[in-house]
Every structure is written in structure tokens, then in C-alpha cells.
PDB file of C-alpha atoms in Angstrom:
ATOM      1  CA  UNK A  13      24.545   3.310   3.220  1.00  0.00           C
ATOM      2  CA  UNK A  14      23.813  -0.557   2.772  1.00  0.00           C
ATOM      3  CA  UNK A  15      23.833  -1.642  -0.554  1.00  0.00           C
ATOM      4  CA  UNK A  16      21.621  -4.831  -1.493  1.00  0.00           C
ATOM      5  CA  UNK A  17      23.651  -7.560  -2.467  1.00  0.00           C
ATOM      6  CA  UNK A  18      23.552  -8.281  -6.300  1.00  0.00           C
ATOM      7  CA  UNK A  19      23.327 -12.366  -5.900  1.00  0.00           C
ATOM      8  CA  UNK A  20      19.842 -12.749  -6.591  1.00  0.00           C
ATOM      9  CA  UNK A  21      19.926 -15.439  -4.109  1.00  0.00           C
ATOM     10  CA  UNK A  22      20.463 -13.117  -1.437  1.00  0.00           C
ATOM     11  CA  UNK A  23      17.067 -11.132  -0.662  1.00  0.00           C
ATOM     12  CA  UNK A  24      18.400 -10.163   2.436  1.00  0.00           C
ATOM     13  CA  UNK A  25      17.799  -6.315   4.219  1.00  0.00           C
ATOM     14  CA  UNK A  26      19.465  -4.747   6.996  1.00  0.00           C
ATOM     15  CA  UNK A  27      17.903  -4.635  10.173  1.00  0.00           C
ATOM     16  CA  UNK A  28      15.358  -1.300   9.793  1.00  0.00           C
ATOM     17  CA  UNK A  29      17.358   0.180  13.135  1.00  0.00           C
ATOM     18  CA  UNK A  30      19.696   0.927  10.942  1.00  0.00           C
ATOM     19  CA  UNK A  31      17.920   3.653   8.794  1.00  0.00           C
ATOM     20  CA  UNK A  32      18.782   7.144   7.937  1.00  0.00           C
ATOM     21  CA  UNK A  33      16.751   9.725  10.442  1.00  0.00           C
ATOM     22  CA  UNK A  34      14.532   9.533   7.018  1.00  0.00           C
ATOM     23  CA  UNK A  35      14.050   5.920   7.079  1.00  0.00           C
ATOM     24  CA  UNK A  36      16.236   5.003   4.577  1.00  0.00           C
ATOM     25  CA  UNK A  37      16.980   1.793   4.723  1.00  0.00           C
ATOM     26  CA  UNK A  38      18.996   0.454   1.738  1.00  0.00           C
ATOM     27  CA  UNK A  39      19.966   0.891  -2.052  1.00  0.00           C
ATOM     28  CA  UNK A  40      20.012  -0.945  -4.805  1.00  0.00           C
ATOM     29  CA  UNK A  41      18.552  -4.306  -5.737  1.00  0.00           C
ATOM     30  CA  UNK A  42      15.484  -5.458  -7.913  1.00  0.00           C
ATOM     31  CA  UNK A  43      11.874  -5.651  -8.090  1.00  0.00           C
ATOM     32  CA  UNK A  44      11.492  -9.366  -8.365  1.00  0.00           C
ATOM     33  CA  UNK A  45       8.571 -10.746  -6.204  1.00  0.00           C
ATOM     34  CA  UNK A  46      10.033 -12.527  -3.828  1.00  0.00           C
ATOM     35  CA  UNK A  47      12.165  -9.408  -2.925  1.00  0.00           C
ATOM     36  CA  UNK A  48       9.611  -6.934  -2.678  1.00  0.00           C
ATOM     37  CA  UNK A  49       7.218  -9.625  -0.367  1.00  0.00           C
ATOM     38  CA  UNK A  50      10.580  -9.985   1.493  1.00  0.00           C
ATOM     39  CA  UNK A  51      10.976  -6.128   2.462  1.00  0.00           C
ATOM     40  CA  UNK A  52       7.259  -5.863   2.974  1.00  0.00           C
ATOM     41  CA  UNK A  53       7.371  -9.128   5.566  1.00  0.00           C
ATOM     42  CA  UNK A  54      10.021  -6.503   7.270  1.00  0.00           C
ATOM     43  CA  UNK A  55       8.429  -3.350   7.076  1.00  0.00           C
ATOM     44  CA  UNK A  56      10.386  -2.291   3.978  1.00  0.00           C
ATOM     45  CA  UNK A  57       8.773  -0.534   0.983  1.00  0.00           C
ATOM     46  CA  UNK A  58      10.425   0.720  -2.553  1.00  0.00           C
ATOM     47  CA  UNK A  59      10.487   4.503  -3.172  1.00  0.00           C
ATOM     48  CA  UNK A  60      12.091   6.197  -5.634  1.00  0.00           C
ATOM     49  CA  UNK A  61      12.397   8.469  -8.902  1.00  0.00           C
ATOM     50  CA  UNK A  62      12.948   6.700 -12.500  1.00  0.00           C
ATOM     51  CA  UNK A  63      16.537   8.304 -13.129  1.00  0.00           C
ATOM     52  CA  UNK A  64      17.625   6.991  -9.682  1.00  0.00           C
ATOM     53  CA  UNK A  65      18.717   3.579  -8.006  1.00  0.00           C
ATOM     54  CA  UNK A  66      16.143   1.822  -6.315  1.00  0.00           C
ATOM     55  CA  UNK A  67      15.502   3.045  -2.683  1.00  0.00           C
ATOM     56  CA  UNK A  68      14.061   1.191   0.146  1.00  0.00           C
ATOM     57  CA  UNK A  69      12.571   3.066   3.213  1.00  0.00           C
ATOM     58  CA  UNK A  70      11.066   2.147   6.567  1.00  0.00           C
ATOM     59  CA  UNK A  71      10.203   5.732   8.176  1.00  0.00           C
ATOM     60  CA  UNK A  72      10.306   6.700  11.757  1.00  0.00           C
ATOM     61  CA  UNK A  73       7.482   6.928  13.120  1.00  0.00           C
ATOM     62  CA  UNK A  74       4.644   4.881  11.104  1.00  0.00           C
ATOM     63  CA  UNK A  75       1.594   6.160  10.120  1.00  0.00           C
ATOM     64  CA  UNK A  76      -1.091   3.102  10.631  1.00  0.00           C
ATOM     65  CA  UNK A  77      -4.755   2.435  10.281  1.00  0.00           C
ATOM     66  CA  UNK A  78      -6.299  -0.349  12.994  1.00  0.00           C
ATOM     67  CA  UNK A  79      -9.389  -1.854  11.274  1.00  0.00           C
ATOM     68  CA  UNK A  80     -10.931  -1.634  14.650  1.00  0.00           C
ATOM     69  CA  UNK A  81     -10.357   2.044  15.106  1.00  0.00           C
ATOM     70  CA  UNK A  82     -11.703   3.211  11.369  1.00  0.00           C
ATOM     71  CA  UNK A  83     -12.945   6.538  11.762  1.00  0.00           C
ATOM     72  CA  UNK A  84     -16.138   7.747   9.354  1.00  0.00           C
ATOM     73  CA  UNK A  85     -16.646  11.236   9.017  1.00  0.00           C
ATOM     74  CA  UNK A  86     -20.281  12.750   9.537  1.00  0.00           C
ATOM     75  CA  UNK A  87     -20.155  13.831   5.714  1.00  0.00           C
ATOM     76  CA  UNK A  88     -18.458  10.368   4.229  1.00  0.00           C
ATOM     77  CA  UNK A  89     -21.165   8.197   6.054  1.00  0.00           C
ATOM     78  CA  UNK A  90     -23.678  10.420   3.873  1.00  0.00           C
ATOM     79  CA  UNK A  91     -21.279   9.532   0.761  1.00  0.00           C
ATOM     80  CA  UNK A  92     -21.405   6.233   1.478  1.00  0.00           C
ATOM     81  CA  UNK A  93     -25.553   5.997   1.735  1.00  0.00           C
ATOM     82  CA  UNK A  94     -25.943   8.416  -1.367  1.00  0.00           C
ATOM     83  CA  UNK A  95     -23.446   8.527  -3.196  1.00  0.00           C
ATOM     84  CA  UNK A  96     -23.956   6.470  -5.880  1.00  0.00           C
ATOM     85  CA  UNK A  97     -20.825   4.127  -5.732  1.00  0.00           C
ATOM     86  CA  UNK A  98     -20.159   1.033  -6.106  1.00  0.00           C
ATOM     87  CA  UNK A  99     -17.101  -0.722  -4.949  1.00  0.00           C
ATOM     88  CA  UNK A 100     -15.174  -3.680  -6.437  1.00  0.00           C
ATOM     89  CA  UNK A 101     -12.408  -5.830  -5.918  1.00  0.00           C
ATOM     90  CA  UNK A 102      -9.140  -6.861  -8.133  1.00  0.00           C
ATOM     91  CA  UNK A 103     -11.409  -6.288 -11.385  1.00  0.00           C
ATOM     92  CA  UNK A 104      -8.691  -3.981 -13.210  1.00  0.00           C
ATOM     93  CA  UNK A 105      -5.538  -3.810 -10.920  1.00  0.00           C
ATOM     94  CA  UNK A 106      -3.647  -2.416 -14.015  1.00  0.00           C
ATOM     95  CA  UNK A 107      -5.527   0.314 -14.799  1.00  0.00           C
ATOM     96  CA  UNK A 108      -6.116   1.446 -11.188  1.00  0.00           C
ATOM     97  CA  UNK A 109      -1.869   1.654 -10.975  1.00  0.00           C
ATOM     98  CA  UNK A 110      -1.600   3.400 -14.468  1.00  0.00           C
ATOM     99  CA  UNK A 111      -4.426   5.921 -12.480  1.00  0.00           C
ATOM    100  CA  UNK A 112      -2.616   6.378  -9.628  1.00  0.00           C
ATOM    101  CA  UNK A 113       0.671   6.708 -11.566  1.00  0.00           C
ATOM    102  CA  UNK A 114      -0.845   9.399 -14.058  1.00  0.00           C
ATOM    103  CA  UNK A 115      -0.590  13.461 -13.574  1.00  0.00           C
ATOM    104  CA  UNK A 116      -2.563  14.501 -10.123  1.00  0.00           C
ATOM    105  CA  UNK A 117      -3.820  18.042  -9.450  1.00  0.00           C
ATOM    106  CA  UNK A 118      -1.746  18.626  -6.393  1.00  0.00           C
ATOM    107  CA  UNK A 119       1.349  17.708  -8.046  1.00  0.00           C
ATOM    108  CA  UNK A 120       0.990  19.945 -11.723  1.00  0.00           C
ATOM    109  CA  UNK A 121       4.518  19.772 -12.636  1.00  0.00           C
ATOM    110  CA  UNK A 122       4.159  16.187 -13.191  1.00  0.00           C
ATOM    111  CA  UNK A 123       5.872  13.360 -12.551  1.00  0.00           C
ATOM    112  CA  UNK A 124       5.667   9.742 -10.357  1.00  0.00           C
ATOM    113  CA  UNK A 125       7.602   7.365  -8.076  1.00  0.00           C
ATOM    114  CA  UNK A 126       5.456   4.904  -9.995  1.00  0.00           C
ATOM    115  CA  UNK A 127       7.984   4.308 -12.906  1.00  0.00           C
ATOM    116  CA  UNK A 128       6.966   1.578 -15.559  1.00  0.00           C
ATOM    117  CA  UNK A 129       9.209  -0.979 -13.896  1.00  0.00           C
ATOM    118  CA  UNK A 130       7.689  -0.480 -10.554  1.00  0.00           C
ATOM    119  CA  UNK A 131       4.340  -0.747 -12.231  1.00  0.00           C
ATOM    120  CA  UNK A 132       5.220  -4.127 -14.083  1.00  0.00           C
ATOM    121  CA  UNK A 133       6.494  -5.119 -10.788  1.00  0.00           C
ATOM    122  CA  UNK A 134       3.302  -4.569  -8.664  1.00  0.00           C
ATOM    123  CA  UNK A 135       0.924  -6.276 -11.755  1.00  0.00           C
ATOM    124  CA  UNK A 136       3.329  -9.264 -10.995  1.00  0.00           C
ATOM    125  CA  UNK A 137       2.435  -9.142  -7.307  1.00  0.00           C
ATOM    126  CA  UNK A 138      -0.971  -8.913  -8.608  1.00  0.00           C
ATOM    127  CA  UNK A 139      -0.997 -11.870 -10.856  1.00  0.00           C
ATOM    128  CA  UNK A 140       0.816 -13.889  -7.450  1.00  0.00           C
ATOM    129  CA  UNK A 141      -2.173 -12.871  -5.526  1.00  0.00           C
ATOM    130  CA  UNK A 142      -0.530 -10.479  -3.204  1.00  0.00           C
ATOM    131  CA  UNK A 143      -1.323  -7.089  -4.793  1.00  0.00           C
ATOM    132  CA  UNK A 144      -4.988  -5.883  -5.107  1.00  0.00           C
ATOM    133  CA  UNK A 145      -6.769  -3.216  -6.092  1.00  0.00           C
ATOM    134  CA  UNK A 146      -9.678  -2.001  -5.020  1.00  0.00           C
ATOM    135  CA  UNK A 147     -12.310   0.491  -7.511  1.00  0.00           C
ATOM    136  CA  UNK A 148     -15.021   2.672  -7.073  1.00  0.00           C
ATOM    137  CA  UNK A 149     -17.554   3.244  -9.825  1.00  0.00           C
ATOM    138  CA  UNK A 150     -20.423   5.535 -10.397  1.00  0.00           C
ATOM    139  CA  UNK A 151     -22.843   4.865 -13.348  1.00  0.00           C
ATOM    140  CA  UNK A 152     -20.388   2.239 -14.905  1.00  0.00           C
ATOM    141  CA  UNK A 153     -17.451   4.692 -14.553  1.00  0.00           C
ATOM    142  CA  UNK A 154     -14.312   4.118 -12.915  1.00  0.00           C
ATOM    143  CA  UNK A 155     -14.424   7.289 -10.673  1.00  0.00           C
ATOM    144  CA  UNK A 156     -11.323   6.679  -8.034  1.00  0.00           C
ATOM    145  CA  UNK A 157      -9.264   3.364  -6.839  1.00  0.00           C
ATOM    146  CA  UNK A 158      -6.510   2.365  -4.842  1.00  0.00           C
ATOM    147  CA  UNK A 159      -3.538  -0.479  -4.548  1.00  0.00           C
ATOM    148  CA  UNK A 160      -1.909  -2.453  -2.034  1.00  0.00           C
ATOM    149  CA  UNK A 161      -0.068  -5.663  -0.613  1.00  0.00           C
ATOM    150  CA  UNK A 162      -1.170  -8.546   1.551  1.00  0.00           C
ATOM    151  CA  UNK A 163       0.840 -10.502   3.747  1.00  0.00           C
ATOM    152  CA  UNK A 164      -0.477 -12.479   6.911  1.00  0.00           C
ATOM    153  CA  UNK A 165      -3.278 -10.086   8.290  1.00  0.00           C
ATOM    154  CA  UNK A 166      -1.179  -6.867   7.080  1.00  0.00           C
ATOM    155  CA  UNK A 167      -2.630  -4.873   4.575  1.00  0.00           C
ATOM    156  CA  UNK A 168      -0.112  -2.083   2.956  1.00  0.00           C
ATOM    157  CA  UNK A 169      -1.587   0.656   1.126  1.00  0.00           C
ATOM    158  CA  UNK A 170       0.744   2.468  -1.506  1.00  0.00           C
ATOM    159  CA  UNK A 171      -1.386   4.415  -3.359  1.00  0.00           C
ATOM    160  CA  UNK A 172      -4.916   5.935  -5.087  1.00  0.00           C
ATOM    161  CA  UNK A 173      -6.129   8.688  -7.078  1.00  0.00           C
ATOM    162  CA  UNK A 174      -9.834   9.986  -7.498  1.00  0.00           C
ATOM    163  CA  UNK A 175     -11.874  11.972  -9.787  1.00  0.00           C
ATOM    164  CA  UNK A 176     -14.896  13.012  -8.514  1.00  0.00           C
ATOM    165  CA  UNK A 177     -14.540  14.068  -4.351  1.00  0.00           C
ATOM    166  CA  UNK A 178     -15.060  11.063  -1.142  1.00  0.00           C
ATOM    167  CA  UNK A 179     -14.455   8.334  -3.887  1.00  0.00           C
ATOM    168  CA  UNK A 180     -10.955   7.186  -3.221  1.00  0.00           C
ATOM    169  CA  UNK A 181     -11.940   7.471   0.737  1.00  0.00           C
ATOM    170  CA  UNK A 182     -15.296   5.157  -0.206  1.00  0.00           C
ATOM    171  CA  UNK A 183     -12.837   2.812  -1.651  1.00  0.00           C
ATOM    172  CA  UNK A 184     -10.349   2.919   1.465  1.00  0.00           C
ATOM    173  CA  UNK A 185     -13.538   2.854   3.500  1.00  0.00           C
ATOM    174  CA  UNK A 186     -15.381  -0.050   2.256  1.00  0.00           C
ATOM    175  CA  UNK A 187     -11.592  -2.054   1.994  1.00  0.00           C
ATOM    176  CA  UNK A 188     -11.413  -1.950   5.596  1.00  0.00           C
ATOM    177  CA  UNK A 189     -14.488  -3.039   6.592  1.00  0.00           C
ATOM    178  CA  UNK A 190     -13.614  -6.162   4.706  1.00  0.00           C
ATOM    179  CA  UNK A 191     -10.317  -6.248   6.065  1.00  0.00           C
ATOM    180  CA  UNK A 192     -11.680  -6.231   9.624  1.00  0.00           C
ATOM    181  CA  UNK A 193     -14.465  -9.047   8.706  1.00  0.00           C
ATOM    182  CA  UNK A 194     -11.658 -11.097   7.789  1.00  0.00           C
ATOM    183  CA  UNK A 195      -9.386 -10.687  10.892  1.00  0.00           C
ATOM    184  CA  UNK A 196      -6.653  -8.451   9.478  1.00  0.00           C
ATOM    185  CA  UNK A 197      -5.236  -6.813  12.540  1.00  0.00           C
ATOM    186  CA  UNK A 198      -3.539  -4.101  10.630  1.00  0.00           C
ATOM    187  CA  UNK A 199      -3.481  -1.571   7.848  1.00  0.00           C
ATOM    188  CA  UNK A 200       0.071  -0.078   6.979  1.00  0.00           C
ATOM    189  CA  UNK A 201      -0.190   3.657   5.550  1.00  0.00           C
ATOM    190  CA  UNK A 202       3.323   3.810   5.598  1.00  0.00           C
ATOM    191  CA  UNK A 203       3.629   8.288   6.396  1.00  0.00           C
ATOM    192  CA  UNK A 204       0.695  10.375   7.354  1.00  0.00           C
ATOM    193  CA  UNK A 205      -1.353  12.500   5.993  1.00  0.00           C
ATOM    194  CA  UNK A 206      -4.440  14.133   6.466  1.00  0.00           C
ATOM    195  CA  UNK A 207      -6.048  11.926   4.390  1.00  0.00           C
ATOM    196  CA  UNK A 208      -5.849   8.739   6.427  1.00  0.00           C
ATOM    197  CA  UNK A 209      -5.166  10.881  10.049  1.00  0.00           C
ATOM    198  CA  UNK A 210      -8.817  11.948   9.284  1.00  0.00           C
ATOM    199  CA  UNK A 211      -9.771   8.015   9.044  1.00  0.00           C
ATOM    200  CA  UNK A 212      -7.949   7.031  12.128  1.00  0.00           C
ATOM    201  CA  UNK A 213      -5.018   6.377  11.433  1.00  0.00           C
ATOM    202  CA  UNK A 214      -1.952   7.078  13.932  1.00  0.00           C
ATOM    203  CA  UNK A 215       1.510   7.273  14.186  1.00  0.00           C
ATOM    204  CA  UNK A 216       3.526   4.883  16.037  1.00  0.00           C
ATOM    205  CA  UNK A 217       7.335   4.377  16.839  1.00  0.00           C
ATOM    206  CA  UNK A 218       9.014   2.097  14.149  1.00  0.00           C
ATOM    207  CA  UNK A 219       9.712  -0.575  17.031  1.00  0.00           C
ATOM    208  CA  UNK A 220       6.134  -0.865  17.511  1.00  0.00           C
ATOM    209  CA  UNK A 221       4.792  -1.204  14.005  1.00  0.00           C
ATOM    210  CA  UNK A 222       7.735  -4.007  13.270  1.00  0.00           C
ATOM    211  CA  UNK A 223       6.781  -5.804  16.530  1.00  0.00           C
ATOM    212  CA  UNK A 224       2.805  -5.929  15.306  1.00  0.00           C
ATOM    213  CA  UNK A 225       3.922  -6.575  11.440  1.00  0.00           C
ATOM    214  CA  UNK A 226       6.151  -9.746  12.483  1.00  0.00           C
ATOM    215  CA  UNK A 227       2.974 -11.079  14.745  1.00  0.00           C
ATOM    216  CA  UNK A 228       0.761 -10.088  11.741  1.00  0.00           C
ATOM    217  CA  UNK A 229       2.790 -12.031   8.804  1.00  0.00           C
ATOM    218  CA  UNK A 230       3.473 -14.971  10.554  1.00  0.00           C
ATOM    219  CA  UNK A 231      -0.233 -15.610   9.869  1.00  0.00           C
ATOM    220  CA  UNK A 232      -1.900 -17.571   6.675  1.00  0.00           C
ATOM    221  CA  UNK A 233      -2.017 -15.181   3.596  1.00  0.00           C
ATOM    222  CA  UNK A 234      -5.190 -14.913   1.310  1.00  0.00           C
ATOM    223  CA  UNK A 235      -3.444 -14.839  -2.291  1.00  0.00           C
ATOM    224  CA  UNK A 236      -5.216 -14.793  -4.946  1.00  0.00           C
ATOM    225  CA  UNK A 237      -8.915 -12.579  -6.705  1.00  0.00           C
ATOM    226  CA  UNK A 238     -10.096 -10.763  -3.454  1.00  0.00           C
ATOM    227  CA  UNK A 239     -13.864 -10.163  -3.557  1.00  0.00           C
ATOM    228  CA  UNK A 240     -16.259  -8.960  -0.970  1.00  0.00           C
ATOM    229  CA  UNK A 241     -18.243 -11.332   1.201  1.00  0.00           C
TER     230      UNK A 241
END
């Protein structure tokens, strides 16, 4: 297995080819910004438990989301007319990760791949302008939200929670309208799940998603406070 180089001049990966069957990619390394924009520029993302080494992964196939092919269920359209939410942009990125890092009813014995350094690590992104949040409210309360990275006209999604049912999929919903306004070209879900298969999302051969990510980030980012138009 690879193991990142510890000159912290050296941000280098291996070539994603060379991947376990499970996609994983390399060990070791940091969370310093310009290492995780780095892996994400090559289809790389971190993944890994706090009493464990840092592990980077780029899985076989790719589950993805085309803004153009967004898929709205009969009974989230309805959701999205009466619902009562409200969605925002990159107005508490902190608290949406703590959220989505917290105890979830599908896993009840606990526990995250959202350690605390990961989470200081994505807050930094967010500070850069490269991670944002995005939160759904209902009467003033913060009722589901989700986080992700921007590079070029890639979006990648790591993670949400919700509270109260179609919230966190109002939130992925009304993100990629806004990500299709503005040109992005793709929306990285990294493994499927019914969740985001339900949306339109597909899987696609690893060659394929890294040939669309390299057109996508050679594009102009958008750092900085996302809001909607």
C-alpha cells in the first residue's frame, strides 16, 4: 500500500489505477488544505476512523449526480411547494458538520468518520472558500443540512443529517438547482445509495468520472460565501 510521503512539500498521490478492489488509494499524510484540494482535484477523498491512520479512497465504480439529470420525486416536489422550508447557504458551516458528525438513528451504536481533526480540517476549507454548507430551516429551526467541496464546476458532497423527513433531500435539491444555474457540470456522491440513486444519480466506471473531474477542475473556482441567486 502507498504511503504519502511525510515532506509536506510533497502533496503528491498515486495514480487512482492503482487502488485496492475497495478503492483504496493511499495511507497516511495530513489534512492541510492544500492536500485535501489536491486529492479532491484527483478524485481522492479522506475516510477513516479516529484510532486509525488517515485513509484516502477513490472507489470503483462512482456514484454521481449530473445537474442536468436531477430527478424530483412526485412526493418531494409536494415538499418542496409545502413544506415550509427554507434553504440557505454557508450561514453556519460549523454547526451543519458537528450535525452531520453527531449520533444518527441508523447507526445507534454510535460513532463517526468525522473525527474532530477532520472537522477542523473541513471549517478550514470553509474559511478558504472551498467548503460550503448548505441548511434547511423550518420556523427559524435548523431542521437538516449538508457539506461539501468546490473545485472548477465539481461539486463533492460528503455528508448531511436531517431531523424532520425530505429536509436533507430539500437541501440537496435546491443545491443543485443552483449548481446547474451556475454551469457546474458535475456533482460527486462519491458511493451510492438509495438516497441519491432515487435523485438521479448513477454509477460510472472510475476512468470515466476522473476523465469528467480533470475537464471539470481545470475550470475557474467560485471560493468564497456561496448564496443563492
Amino acid at each position: 500500500m502507498f504511503r504519502l510521503s511525510r515532506d509536506p512539500r510533497d502533496l503528491s498521490f498515486p495514480p487512482v489505477e492503482r487502488a485496492t478492489p475497495e478503492g483504496l488509494v493511499a495511507i497516511g499524510g495530513d489534512l492541510r488544505p492544500e492536500r485535501l484540494l489536491e486529492a479532491y482535484r484527483h478524485g481522492i477523498f479522506p475516510w477513516f476512523n479516529e484510532d486509525r491512520q488517515i485513509l484516502w479512497w477513490s472507489p470503483d465504480p462512482r456514484a454521481v449526480l449530473f445537474p442536468e439529470k436531477l430527478h424530483i420525486p412526485r412526493s418531494l416536489k409536494r415538499s418542496l411547494r409545502l413544506g415550509g422550508f427554507t434553504v440557505t447557504f454557508d450561514t453556519c458551516f460549523r454547526t451543519i458538520i458537528e450535525q452531520c458528525a453527531g449520533p444518527r438513528p441508523q447507526y445507534p451504536e454510535g460513532g463517526t468518520w468525522i473525527t474532530p481533526a477532520m472537522l477542523e480540517a473541513y471549517v478550514r476549507l470553509h474559511d478558504l472558500g472551498y467548503a460550503h454548507s448548505v441548511e434547511t430551516w423550518r420556523d427559524g429551526e435548523l431542521v437538516a443540512g449538508l457539506y461539501g467541496v468546490a473545485l472548477g464546476d465539481a461539486f463533492f458532497g460528503e455528508s448531511m443529517f436531517t431531523r424532520v423527513p425530505d429536509a436533507a433531500k430539500v437541501a440537496l435539491v435546491t443545491l443543485v438547482r443552483q449548481l446547474r444555474a451556475w454551469g457546474f457540470t458535475l456533482f460527486d456522491c462519491q458511493q451510492s445509495s438509495p438516497h441519491v440513486m432515487g435523485l438521479g444519480a448513477k454509477e460510472i466506471p472510475r476512468p470515466d468520472f476522473i476523465a469528467r473531474l480533470s475537464q471539470a477542475v481545470r475550470l475557474p473556482d467560485r471560493p468564497g460565501r456561496w448564496q443563492f441567486d
